[in-house]
Amino acid sequence: MPKLNMVSAINQALDQEMSRNGRMLVLGEDVGREGGVFRVTDGLQAKYGPARVVDTPLAESAIVGVSLGLAAGGMLPVAEIQFEGFLYVAMDQLLNQLARYRTRSQGRFDLGVVVRVPWGGGIHAPEMHSDSPETVLVHTPGLTVVEPSNPFDAKGLMLSALRLGEPVVFCEPKRIYRAVKMDVPEEDYTVPIGKAKTVAEGTDLTIVAWGAMVREAMNSRKELESLGYSAEVIDLRTLSPMDSPAVIESVRKTGRLIITHEAPRTLGLGAEIAARVAEEALTSLLAPIERVTGFDTFMPLGLLEEHYLPNAGRITAAAKKALGVERIAA
Amino acid sequence: MPKLNMVSAINQALDQEMSRNGRMLVLGEDVGREGGVFRVTDGLQAKYGPARVVDTPLAESAIVGVSLGLAAGGMLPVAEIQFEGFLYVAMDQLLNQLARYRTRSQGRFDLGVVVRVPWGGGIHAPEMHSDSPETVLVHTPGLTVVEPSNPFDAKGLMLSALRLGEPVVFCEPKRIYRAVKMDVPEEDYTVPIGKAKTVAEGTDLTIVAWGAMVREAMNSRKELESLGYSAEVIDLRTLSPMDSPAVIESVRKTGRLIITHEAPRTLGLGAEIAARVAEEALTSLLAPIERVTGFDTFMPLGLLEEHYLPNAGRITAAAKKALGVERIAA
Amino acid sequence: MNSRYFGRFDPSRGEKLQILDHEGKLKEELRPDLPDERVVRLYERMTVMRVADQTALTLQREGRLGTYAPFYGQEACQASSAFLGPLDWLVPTYRETGALFMRGVPLSLLYRYWMGDERGMSMPETSRILPVEIVVGAHPLHAVGLSWALKLKGEKAAAAAYFGDGASSQGDVHEAMNFAGVLKTPTVFVCENNQYAISLPRKEQTASETIAQRAAGYGFPGLLIDGNDLFAVAGSMLEALEACRNGGGPFLIEMLTYRYGPHTSSDDPTKYRTAEEVEAQKPFDPLLRLRRYLESKGMWTDADEAAALEAGRLEAERAITAAEAMSPPAPMDMFRYTKKTVPPYLEQQKAELAEFLESGVGHA
Amino acid sequence: MNSRYFGRFDPSRGEKLQILDHEGKLKEELRPDLPDERVVRLYERMTVMRVADQTALTLQREGRLGTYAPFYGQEACQASSAFLGPLDWLVPTYRETGALFMRGVPLSLLYRYWMGDERGMSMPETSRILPVEIVVGAHPLHAVGLSWALKLKGEKAAAAAYFGDGASSQGDVHEAMNFAGVLKTPTVFVCENNQYAISLPRKEQTASETIAQRAAGYGFPGLLIDGNDLFAVAGSMLEALEACRNGGGPFLIEMLTYRYGPHTSSDDPTKYRTAEEVEAQKPFDPLLRLRRYLESKGMWTDADEAAALEAGRLEAERAITAAEAMSPPAPMDMFRYTKKTVPPYLEQQKAELAEFLESGVGHA
Ligand SMILES: Cc1ncc(C[n+]2csc(CCOP(=O)(O)OP(=O)(O)O)c2C)c(N)n1
Ligand SMILES: Cc1ncc(C[n+]2csc(CCOP(=O)(O)OP(=O)(O)O)c2C)c(N)n1
Ligand SMILES: [Mg+2]
Ligand SMILES: [Mg+2]
């Protein structure tokens, strides 16, 4: 089976679906000739022509708003926003328009639009190129939000997203775009949207992560293993709708929960996960829930970035804290 | 002492500060001749002239972005965004620009900008006129977010906001703009930013609310009282930075927590409050935390609005659930 | 393109297309393909439109309608939707109740919408109309995308985006025109310049002499017209739409008009303009001049006028009756359209509300 | 205003101000107040600027700098900041390293910024410069607000907002110009049209012939100039700034130039343009023509050129040494500027990080 990194896996998904679906269109800044600043759409314009792979003027609000219109007209637009920091200028089109359009039109317009966005920190980029604003999207009803943590899921989730027939924001953890290669079947397959995945089983505590943080969680799991503890690691994969039942089931088993994400702590997704667990599995908790996250400050420029981003060491430290706490209930 | 409603209380704060501070400017859509669609800036243009109370063209991003520039130039702009739903077109200026400017300039620019925004539901308005998008603001480091629940606090918080010397989003619960009149001293006074207020003491459970929901919480408290339960009601007042210590202290005493807000449940502020309590006061909880909130769907138009908005009845139902649960820990 | 209007009147030099003047005199040489028989029919519908609009305001005052945005004075602009072909799309704002009505949306549905019932926006799959936009300036981008799709699919059709003078200041409108210019989409941008954005007069909205002239800065033609002149409306719309269907486009039409009524039923216009200013605009009424024209042609009488008004009254009345006869929306409806499938956590919330409503506490 | 440039060259008719042509010939009748002595000094600084720019790219390749955005080819545009008065404000993007350098920001600080050190943005309170903007198109609004403040305070000063051809498509830039037009702010919009927005050629950015002509649609003058001609840059800047200080403004200047280098150090221009295209632009180099001009006047020799280049090399070297000698930023710095006072929950997070760093695990 061919070994692909995440860039190639997503590229393959786009390519394959585009050849199958004549209604599909790729648009955004520099997605054509340049193949995207991360090369995710590389080769598509050469193959499908500039009418279907479109370099647009520099205007994110327009990219999303025009995509809405394209979908209303029966096309399947796949829009790229070059970096997550530039989603903010498109917020109205994304949250007030695209997400609400099904409701506004009383179910008439199911808008299949996929908005691809390189996501998160870790590449020593300038300001506004390293954030993780998933909270804003997940808080908004109507949007589906996914973030793969590996090439296999990336292809499968992308194919699911392209066929969902609803607006999807596809967050691509840019830090691990080329970090690993893995077996990615050439064939058509999908990874279901809305389902988390237990990437490693364990009994003593649960670590919830997604995107680039899954790797950190797995590294922490190894550290904990060497200390004699068994961590279960859950990769959320879909951020909205969130598979909280999977998390709750795991916490019922392990009794301890660590959530890790790059976004600032306050109202990061960890807050919602903690709240749902506190609603539905309070009596299972053997220790306070720990959030290992970005801080409630701005992601610093390159030289300090590593100190902002949570890592295996910080996850392990939190895990030790949780494990050291006495049982508070049977 | 004169009895004022919230509209007049805010108007008075603006008027008084404007007469004291020559650097202060009011700008926004229809704030001048019209005095604002809710009349909050009524009379100010007549008194201070069109150079200091400025009707701007229709462009929210510009209103916020230009306010940033005015503040960088030494002025104190008070901008109005006509309804919270129109904040989205100004998101980049608000979150990527204004909130980050102190950091970006390495502390050189402390931007005293107050962005006033009528907030929330309950007035049977068209789409996009009834939302409560505080999550988006509170998740963003660097912004201060306040929301008064009564005329007295409204004046005092506004005066604090105007003197903070940092960006403040001032959410005005439009539903209770004219709902009550109360004693509002003519004199200068401030209500501290960052401090919640216990509006009623109680021993059996804690209800956290803000803005228009405080009234519902108080009504629920009465219902609960008649059932023999004593509820403590906390008015958050400042949404960011959040006075979670006040909530935690109360929960330590009562053991039960209900959080109520108009925004959708997922990642509403209730999530963060629940998460902090689960972090710091887990062992005090006698029952799962309950969130009585808007649903994870869009605020419907007028005819169904009352069913979307949480009310005293729903709070009481949740409280009864929490009170009926057996003690799970000493 | 064999242009009779676009490119012939240069908005940057203040040139404006007017075919029928306010006294009802027609410049025959500029007359579009609009036979007098059609003018009669359109005038009748515009009369009904006006009555329906006035009725809505009355209903609002009686508490039977929520906030309502009247279009009194803008009937010729609103009638522009009559010139859209069956395959063309209408992309409206809250102001376009008249345009929706002209395009065949039942008045009862429109009243229902303004009553605060979302079902008022449920339009047949075949109606080529996007839902009403509330965020000022957001929807021209949708029209650009939609018309781009038409072009890609090879449909001979266009999309017309309606927006106001206030909307012209929004970034999204700029981006929409720029995209349309680059992509050469069959989009007609219809700027209904009614001189006000709530309280802000047009002169303070922009220092530009006209909005129409901005089109040049996006590389396509812009035309300034008298928006109270149905002939100018017809001519510019027909020319732009026809060109769009033949691979041309985009176009911008600035229709100069005047809003006689309040911005919405919650607005108090005395805060920002005098009664005299409004009165001074009344001689330029779009219906008045049409009536004069038809009378001068011997095609309209006082009896016809009375009949048209009565027809309007009846039509509006039937629409109210139908609208008020509709059962109220069900609370659980609010979960219906959020997503194609209700996610588990929302399902749980739905159950919560259902339980609460059943408990009876919900009905205070 | 006694205008020599604005209003004299109509961008909507393709008219462009050029004073010094690429062969070094000067149209004396159009010459601004720019004596040859000053030209020599500016040429020297521009030479240093170019060396500093090339040095940055080299440092980046050696891993000593992060991503860097070179301005090679745009030195005359960048030099425009030299014409700002002491009370005027510079509102730059990531591209304006040259403009910041000309305005006196130490090169070492600029290098430090591109090394990924936020302290590179700490400028003295007296420097009239806003921080570098990364979000394309966001900052012209800040310049409008800032210049409005200047006007309100009665300062005789202006703010100059720099942005690219790509930025011109952003909604915020439209809103900024429209606000400036309405408020009549002393703002100079400097559009550095370098023909590309990363890979997108100018022709696909907009269907408009020029960006300058858009100014008319906001009610103020726009001027198209040869942006590789320092005299045209000087003339347009001086005229606009002077007018602003005397109650005029705003103005838009579109400076036509060409980016010889990559968009940033991470960019591969071969993906979207040929080497021939770039070579064909080399004869229009902004430095080359100045040198020819000065040589023709007998004011510059090969020896002067060698000396200027050597001076540049030395200055860049000193700056690198200073930049690299700076101690690294402290991790706890990231909490420093978020708010004036650190809120309790952030204080807690700060303590968490401090503890973690002390534990030693943090240093992998
Ligand atoms: C983005 C946004 N800002 C503000 C409003 C509130 N608002 C509704 S209509 C209106 C004025 C619009 O003026 P114009 O575009 O001229 O259209 P008109 O109402 O005159 O038809 C305003 C400010 C809104 N709906 N959307
Ligand atoms: C809002 C936004 N979108 C996208 C980007 C990524 N980006 C950085 S520079 C650039 C091109 C800018 O082109 P132009 O305005 O012509 O300026 P130039 O870089 O040519 O000087 C893009 C797309 C960004 N920084 N901000
Ligand atoms: Mg208007
Ligand atoms: Mg450029």
XYZ file of N, CA, C and O in Angstrom, chain A residues 30 33-34 37 39 42 55-60 82 85-86 89 124 126-129 265-266 291 294-304 306-308 311 313-314 317, chain D residues 67 112-113 115-118 133-136 166-167 169-170 197-201 204-205 267-268 271-272 329-331 333-335 338 345-346 349 352-353 356-357 361 363:
336
model
N -4.317 31.076 -4.086
C -3.114 30.318 -4.443
C -3.313 28.805 -4.491
O -2.350 28.053 -4.392
N -2.290 27.534 -9.561
C -0.902 27.450 -10.035
C 0.045 26.985 -8.937
O 0.936 26.186 -9.159
N -0.150 27.580 -7.759
C 0.784 27.330 -6.662
C 0.476 25.998 -5.980
O 1.341 25.423 -5.325
N -0.371 27.026 -0.426
C 0.923 27.312 0.201
C 1.483 26.072 0.896
O 2.679 25.962 1.112
N 0.734 23.061 -0.493
C 0.730 22.102 -1.600
C -0.346 21.027 -1.500
O -0.228 19.961 -2.098
N -1.938 20.595 -4.844
C -0.921 20.497 -5.890
C -1.385 19.608 -7.047
O -1.927 18.525 -6.838
N -7.987 30.065 -8.648
C -7.264 31.039 -7.824
C -8.140 32.273 -7.684
O -8.382 32.978 -8.669
N -8.585 32.561 -6.499
C -9.489 33.696 -6.324
C -8.729 34.952 -5.908
O -7.602 34.864 -5.426
N -9.366 36.097 -6.051
C -8.820 37.309 -5.433
C -8.692 37.117 -3.920
O -9.265 36.180 -3.350
N -7.962 38.020 -3.304
C -7.631 37.897 -1.886
C -8.762 38.448 -1.020
O -8.776 39.645 -0.682
N -9.699 37.598 -0.652
C -10.835 38.051 0.148
C -11.544 36.828 0.724
O -12.304 36.163 0.024
N -11.281 36.552 1.974
C -11.801 35.317 2.585
C -13.314 35.336 2.739
O -13.973 34.305 2.608
N -6.365 30.192 3.752
C -4.942 29.862 3.771
C -4.389 29.526 5.163
O -3.552 28.637 5.306
N -6.081 31.833 10.995
C -6.196 33.207 11.490
C -6.996 34.110 10.564
O -7.474 35.171 10.976
N -7.160 33.690 9.319
C -7.867 34.529 8.358
C -9.339 34.150 8.237
O -10.076 34.727 7.442
N -12.033 37.151 9.157
C -12.657 38.089 8.220
C -13.822 37.439 7.486
O -14.624 38.125 6.851
N 6.452 27.715 13.499
C 7.244 28.952 13.631
C 6.851 30.000 12.614
O 7.708 30.607 11.968
N 4.539 33.500 11.263
C 4.234 34.841 11.795
C 2.937 34.846 12.619
O 2.253 33.828 12.707
N 2.646 36.012 13.195
C 1.412 36.183 13.949
C 0.222 35.728 13.107
O 0.234 35.865 11.882
N -0.785 35.181 13.769
C -2.060 34.843 13.129
C -1.960 33.629 12.215
O -2.857 33.380 11.410
N -0.876 32.889 12.306
C -0.691 31.719 11.453
C -0.635 30.443 12.295
O -0.274 29.386 11.788
N -7.139 27.953 27.178
C -7.932 27.090 28.047
C -9.384 27.537 28.176
O -10.306 26.735 28.019
N -9.570 28.818 28.493
C -10.925 29.303 28.744
C -11.808 29.126 27.516
O -11.528 29.687 26.456
N -7.107 20.053 32.415
C -7.012 20.548 31.036
C -5.580 20.979 30.759
O -5.064 21.866 31.465
N -3.281 25.348 25.546
C -2.666 26.642 25.346
C -3.124 27.555 26.476
O -4.113 27.270 27.151
N -2.405 28.637 26.691
C -2.746 29.533 27.797
C -3.720 30.622 27.333
O -3.878 30.856 26.142
N -4.321 31.278 28.294
C -5.268 32.354 27.973
C -4.514 33.626 27.592
O -4.718 34.711 28.155
N -3.641 33.460 26.628
C -2.874 34.585 26.110
C -2.651 34.255 24.634
O -3.161 33.258 24.141
N -1.932 35.102 23.903
C -1.809 34.835 22.476
C -0.623 33.939 22.183
O 0.428 34.062 22.804
N -0.816 33.064 21.229
C 0.271 32.221 20.747
C 1.446 33.124 20.379
O 1.310 34.010 19.532
N 2.583 32.944 21.031
C 3.711 33.828 20.719
C 4.349 33.490 19.369
O 4.070 32.444 18.796
N 5.187 34.382 18.897
C 5.930 34.110 17.667
C 6.880 32.932 17.893
O 7.055 32.457 19.020
N 7.499 32.528 16.801
C 8.300 31.301 16.752
C 9.165 30.956 17.960
O 9.130 29.825 18.458
N 9.916 31.917 18.458
C 10.903 31.574 19.484
C 10.279 31.064 20.787
O 10.944 30.353 21.539
N 9.056 31.425 21.058
C 8.447 30.974 22.319
C 7.328 29.961 22.127
O 6.749 29.468 23.091
N 7.070 26.880 21.422
C 7.120 25.555 22.074
C 6.654 25.616 23.525
O 6.218 24.611 24.081
N 6.761 26.802 24.117
C 6.329 26.906 25.513
C 4.840 27.146 25.646
O 4.275 26.987 26.714
N 4.243 27.575 24.566
C 2.799 27.796 24.586
C 2.057 26.485 24.308
O 1.083 26.153 24.971
N 2.555 19.837 25.504
C 3.353 18.732 24.982
C 3.222 17.515 25.895
O 2.531 17.564 26.930
N 5.198 16.182 27.924
C 5.652 16.419 29.301
C 4.570 17.053 30.157
O 4.333 16.625 31.302
N 3.897 18.069 29.604
C 2.835 18.710 30.394
C 1.642 17.787 30.596
O 0.988 17.816 31.637
N 2.634 15.420 33.357
C 2.594 16.086 34.665
C 1.152 16.161 35.188
O 0.881 15.891 36.369
N 10.631 32.795 8.513
C 10.092 33.224 7.221
C 10.335 34.719 7.062
O 10.140 35.483 8.002
N 15.396 40.916 14.419
C 14.921 40.195 15.599
C 13.449 39.775 15.415
O 13.065 38.669 15.756
N 12.659 40.680 14.881
C 11.247 40.384 14.625
C 11.121 39.181 13.698
O 10.365 38.245 13.959
N 13.194 36.942 13.280
C 13.702 35.722 13.925
C 12.599 35.034 14.726
O 12.793 33.935 15.243
N 11.473 35.703 14.867
C 10.377 35.123 15.641
C 10.394 35.634 17.070
O 9.940 34.961 17.992
N 10.913 36.825 17.242
C 10.998 37.421 18.572
C 10.091 38.647 18.617
O 10.349 39.646 17.942
N 9.055 38.538 19.419
C 8.089 39.631 19.497
C 8.717 40.965 19.909
O 8.195 42.026 19.583
N 1.352 44.815 10.374
C 0.091 44.075 10.236
C 0.294 42.838 9.375
O 0.883 42.924 8.300
N -0.240 41.727 9.842
C -0.129 40.460 9.107
C -1.418 40.139 8.346
O -1.380 39.568 7.259
N -2.547 40.513 8.918
C -3.824 40.228 8.241
C -3.960 41.189 7.062
O -4.117 42.402 7.251
N -3.913 40.660 5.874
C -3.913 41.507 4.681
C -5.175 42.376 4.633
O -6.289 41.861 4.639
N -3.047 42.862 -3.737
C -3.947 41.823 -3.222
C -4.891 42.380 -2.181
O -6.099 42.120 -2.197
N -4.348 43.183 -1.286
C -5.152 43.762 -0.208
C -6.317 44.577 -0.747
O -7.357 44.707 -0.091
N -8.493 43.903 -2.657
C -9.727 43.119 -2.802
C -10.461 42.913 -1.489
O -11.599 42.444 -1.483
N -9.799 43.210 -0.390
C -10.397 42.955 0.915
C -11.459 44.000 1.259
O -11.259 45.203 1.032
N -0.052 38.874 -5.715
C -0.421 38.544 -4.343
C -0.056 37.066 -4.226
O -0.757 36.211 -4.766
N 1.056 36.808 -3.598
C 1.688 35.491 -3.673
C 1.700 35.071 -5.148
O 2.439 35.682 -5.925
N 0.854 34.118 -5.545
C 0.927 33.619 -6.925
C -0.062 34.281 -7.868
O -0.051 34.016 -9.069
N -0.950 35.105 -7.326
C -2.009 35.651 -8.186
C -1.573 36.920 -8.888
O -1.275 37.933 -8.253
N -1.547 36.901 -10.231
C -1.161 38.116 -10.947
C -2.231 39.199 -10.805
O -3.416 38.912 -10.638
N -5.695 39.086 -12.391
C -6.735 38.205 -11.870
C -7.219 38.659 -10.497
O -8.137 38.092 -9.937
N -6.576 39.669 -9.972
C -6.994 40.215 -8.679
C -8.233 41.076 -8.852
O -9.106 41.100 -7.991
N 8.330 30.826 -0.403
C 7.613 30.812 -1.686
C 8.518 30.339 -2.819
O 9.720 30.602 -2.832
N 7.924 29.637 -3.769
C 8.643 29.203 -4.973
C 7.989 29.838 -6.191
O 7.027 29.316 -6.751
N 6.532 28.444 -9.671
C 5.203 27.847 -9.802
C 4.253 28.748 -10.594
O 3.247 28.273 -11.109
N 4.517 30.047 -10.588
C 3.516 30.930 -11.183
C 4.054 31.986 -12.143
O 3.290 32.783 -12.679
N 14.137 35.453 24.258
C 13.005 35.902 25.082
C 12.707 34.844 26.142
O 12.969 33.664 25.932
N 12.195 35.286 27.261
C 11.869 34.344 28.344
C 10.466 33.792 28.123
O 9.565 34.528 27.729
N 10.287 32.500 28.361
C 8.954 31.910 28.186
C 7.855 32.704 28.895
O 6.778 32.891 28.345
N 7.513 35.683 29.219
C 7.177 36.902 28.476
C 5.804 36.823 27.824
O 5.164 37.844 27.588
N 5.391 35.621 27.507
C 4.132 35.518 26.745
C 2.917 35.972 27.538
O 1.859 36.215 26.972
N 3.086 36.093 28.846
C 1.955 36.533 29.671
C 1.977 38.043 29.903
O 1.103 38.599 30.540
N -0.723 40.583 27.534
C -2.102 40.230 27.200
C -3.081 41.294 27.696
O -3.947 41.744 26.964
N -7.156 33.793 36.759
C -7.075 32.465 36.138
C -5.839 32.356 35.256
O -5.246 31.281 35.121
N -5.442 33.478 34.670
C -4.224 33.480 33.860
C -3.002 33.412 34.774
O -2.008 32.751 34.466
N -2.364 29.979 35.453
C -1.748 29.281 34.321
C -0.267 29.623 34.210
O 0.561 28.785 33.856
N 1.497 27.614 36.655
C 1.577 26.247 36.140
C 2.781 26.081 35.221
O 3.545 25.128 35.342
N 2.927 27.031 34.286
C 4.036 26.932 33.341
C 5.360 27.092 34.070
O 6.320 26.359 33.817
N 6.210 23.971 35.749
C 6.590 22.943 34.779
C 8.013 23.181 34.274
O 8.822 22.256 34.161
N 8.309 24.462 33.990
C 9.650 24.774 33.490
C 10.699 24.471 34.555
O 11.771 23.949 34.261
N 11.347 19.227 33.044
C 10.815 18.369 31.985
C 10.633 19.165 30.699
O 10.677 18.633 29.601
N 12.489 21.129 29.189
C 13.582 21.290 28.242
C 13.942 19.964 27.624
O 14.757 19.205 28.146
